[in-house]
Tab-separated table of C-alpha atoms in Angstrom:
chain	number	residue	atom	x	y	z
A	10	MET	CA	101.559	99.153	98.681
A	11	ARG	CA	104.448	96.786	99.239
A	12	LEU	CA	104.635	94.685	102.385
A	13	SER	CA	108.027	95.121	104.031
A	14	ARG	CA	110.101	92.169	105.159
A	15	LYS	CA	109.617	93.420	108.715
A	16	SER	CA	105.816	93.247	108.468
A	17	GLU	CA	105.929	89.916	106.660
A	18	TYR	CA	108.083	88.412	109.405
A	19	GLY	CA	105.936	90.058	112.073
A	20	LEU	CA	102.776	88.532	110.650
A	21	ARG	CA	104.416	85.122	110.326
A	22	ALA	CA	105.546	85.292	113.960
A	23	LEU	CA	102.050	86.323	115.006
A	24	LEU	CA	100.612	83.287	113.206
A	25	GLU	CA	102.676	81.091	115.537
A	26	LEU	CA	101.667	83.126	118.574
A	27	THR	CA	97.995	82.985	117.552
A	28	LYS	CA	98.260	79.214	117.254
A	29	ALA	CA	99.631	79.060	120.824
A	30	TYR	CA	97.249	81.701	122.230
A	31	GLY	CA	96.036	80.835	125.706
A	32	GLN	CA	98.361	77.843	125.972
A	33	VAL	CA	102.099	78.457	126.222
A	34	ALA	CA	104.650	81.192	125.663
A	35	LEU	CA	106.879	80.612	122.638
A	36	ARG	CA	110.616	81.089	122.606
A	37	ARG	CA	111.974	83.514	120.056
A	38	SER	CA	114.291	80.830	118.677
A	39	ASP	CA	111.390	78.409	118.156
A	40	ILE	CA	109.342	81.002	116.265
A	41	ALA	CA	112.388	81.878	114.159
A	42	GLU	CA	113.048	78.240	113.304
A	43	VAL	CA	109.479	77.355	112.343
A	44	GLN	CA	108.920	80.525	110.307
A	45	HIS	CA	112.460	80.815	108.857
A	46	ILE	CA	113.055	84.280	110.308
A	47	PRO	CA	116.526	85.531	111.329
A	48	VAL	CA	116.563	85.480	115.158
A	49	GLY	CA	118.100	88.941	115.596
A	50	PHE	CA	115.586	90.584	113.283
A	51	LEU	CA	112.757	88.694	114.956
A	52	GLU	CA	113.834	90.027	118.356
A	53	THR	CA	113.513	93.603	117.060
A	54	ILE	CA	110.051	92.877	115.680
A	55	LEU	CA	108.831	91.142	118.841
A	56	LEU	CA	110.041	94.025	121.008
A	57	GLU	CA	108.120	96.535	118.867
A	58	LEU	CA	104.970	94.447	119.168
A	59	LYS	CA	105.549	94.189	122.913
A	60	ARG	CA	105.938	97.977	123.249
A	61	ALA	CA	102.675	98.367	121.321
A	62	GLY	CA	100.873	96.191	123.879
A	63	ILE	CA	100.161	93.222	121.626
A	64	LEU	CA	102.730	90.839	123.108
A	65	GLY	CA	103.973	90.041	126.561
A	66	SER	CA	107.143	88.202	127.497
A	67	ARG	CA	108.497	86.269	130.412
A	68	PRO	CA	112.140	85.330	131.022
A	69	GLY	CA	113.341	81.929	132.123
A	70	VAL	CA	112.974	78.283	131.216
A	71	GLN	CA	109.186	78.507	130.924
A	72	GLY	CA	109.442	81.968	129.371
A	73	GLY	CA	108.944	83.335	125.928
A	74	TYR	CA	106.510	85.543	124.058
A	75	ARG	CA	102.733	85.348	124.039
A	76	LEU	CA	99.817	87.373	122.750
A	77	ILE	CA	98.332	89.462	125.539
A	78	LYS	CA	95.500	90.780	123.377
A	79	PRO	CA	93.012	88.271	122.015
A	80	PRO	CA	93.767	87.518	118.353
A	81	GLU	CA	90.188	88.556	117.565
A	82	ASP	CA	91.032	92.093	118.743
A	83	VAL	CA	94.161	92.713	116.652
A	84	SER	CA	93.910	93.477	112.935
A	85	VAL	CA	96.518	92.797	110.289
A	86	GLY	CA	96.388	96.514	109.453
A	87	GLN	CA	97.171	97.406	113.056
A	88	VAL	CA	100.249	95.158	113.006
A	89	ILE	CA	101.531	96.665	109.757
A	90	ARG	CA	101.030	100.193	111.116
A	91	ILE	CA	103.020	99.282	114.244
A	92	LEU	CA	105.897	97.804	112.271
A	93	ASP	CA	105.931	100.020	109.153
A	94	GLY	CA	103.896	103.126	109.866
A	95	PRO	CA	100.883	104.485	107.962
A	96	LEU	CA	99.177	102.400	105.286
A	97	ALA	CA	98.362	105.408	103.089
A	98	PRO	CA	100.252	105.539	99.770
A	99	ILE	CA	100.943	109.287	100.156
A	100	PRO	CA	101.088	111.364	103.351
A	101	CYS	CA	98.225	113.738	102.501
A	102	VAL	CA	95.654	110.918	102.652
A	103	SER	CA	96.872	109.281	105.859
A	104	GLN	CA	94.328	108.961	108.660
A	105	THR	CA	97.009	108.409	111.294
A	106	ALA	CA	99.946	110.541	110.105
A	107	TYR	CA	98.603	113.288	107.836
A	108	GLN	CA	101.142	115.628	106.242
A	109	THR	CA	100.900	117.868	103.225
A	110	CYS	CA	102.808	116.458	100.290
A	111	GLN	CA	106.204	117.952	99.636
A	112	ASP	CA	106.178	120.366	96.667
A	113	CYS	CA	102.401	120.101	96.241
A	114	PRO	CA	101.299	122.658	93.616
A	115	TYR	CA	97.738	122.894	94.975
A	116	SER	CA	96.880	125.530	97.553
A	117	GLU	CA	94.018	123.337	98.782
A	118	ALA	CA	94.630	119.609	99.108
A	119	ARG	CA	91.042	118.901	98.103
A	120	ASP	CA	91.849	120.302	94.617
A	121	CYS	CA	94.447	117.600	93.969
A	122	PRO	CA	93.294	114.876	91.529
A	123	ILE	CA	96.077	112.571	92.740
A	124	GLN	CA	94.699	112.814	96.246
A	125	ASP	CA	91.241	111.747	95.048
A	126	VAL	CA	92.610	108.514	93.618
A	127	MET	CA	94.912	107.926	96.593
A	128	PHE	CA	91.973	108.262	99.012
A	129	ASP	CA	90.332	105.370	97.164
A	130	VAL	CA	93.579	103.378	97.277
A	131	ARG	CA	93.984	104.056	101.006
A	132	ASN	CA	90.383	103.072	101.708
A	133	ALA	CA	90.761	99.828	99.765
A	134	ILE	CA	94.024	98.916	101.517
A	135	THR	CA	92.783	99.741	105.002
A	136	GLY	CA	89.442	98.060	104.347
A	137	VAL	CA	91.123	94.771	103.524
A	138	LEU	CA	93.921	94.847	106.116
A	139	ASP	CA	91.748	96.122	108.955
A	140	GLY	CA	89.087	93.580	107.981
A	141	TYR	CA	91.316	90.641	108.927
A	142	THR	CA	91.981	89.922	112.577
A	143	LEU	CA	94.902	87.738	113.597
A	144	ARG	CA	92.371	84.957	114.329
A	145	ALA	CA	90.830	85.225	110.846
A	146	PHE	CA	94.305	85.407	109.290
A	147	TYR	CA	95.379	82.278	111.182
A	148	ASP	CA	92.149	80.427	110.322
A	149	LEU	CA	92.560	81.326	106.650
A	150	GLY	CA	96.027	79.767	106.608
A	151	ARG	CA	94.903	76.720	108.573
A	152	ASN	CA	92.013	76.110	106.183
A	153	ARG	CA	94.353	76.324	103.204
A	154	ARG	CA	96.642	73.687	104.661
A	155	VAL	CA	93.694	71.332	105.155
A	156	ARG	CA	91.934	71.785	101.826
A	157	LYS	CA	93.649	70.401	98.755
A	158	SER	CA	93.014	71.185	95.103
A	159	PRO	CA	94.216	68.909	92.269
A	160	GLN	CA	93.925	71.767	89.726
A	161	ARG	CA	96.883	73.760	91.054
A	162	ARG	CA	100.410	72.375	90.800
A	163	GLY	CA	99.510	68.775	91.441
A	164	LYS	CA	97.428	66.789	93.883
A	165	ASN	CA	98.853	68.304	97.065
A	166	ALA	CA	98.501	71.966	96.089
A	167	LEU	CA	96.363	74.275	98.178
A	168	SER	CA	93.393	76.093	96.735
A	169	ARG	CA	92.821	79.822	97.240
A	170	THR	CA	89.170	79.546	96.267
A	171	GLN	CA	88.120	76.930	98.774
């Protein structure tokens, strides 16, 4: 699986919105500046997340975007599915968008050895991505910024193991 630029930017924007959850709405331009996301592309992403019921928006001086679902109730996997579609590596193992594979030589999908492996891949991917909520994702990043490790790239490097 390869994370698309769209999902990467969407998750980065949602980190900012999780940080501001329950406080203020954030302007698109502010999110774009902090997270280094092109404003036009960010607008497309935010609108998709709004249509999916994760974000709300309000126009005006005090306006902007905000999470309308608690960050504890939205998984990273859910966000990626909204922005990129199914997580499954091939369509015949998708839980949300099943299709038979094009030119499949097997009359029964269950006879396909590729499918057996891809079920395991799908389960591993969805297990990890659905296991992280936006709150956990945000907390993970916040903890990394606080904890320092002198073993990695100097004194100010962040540690993945802490």
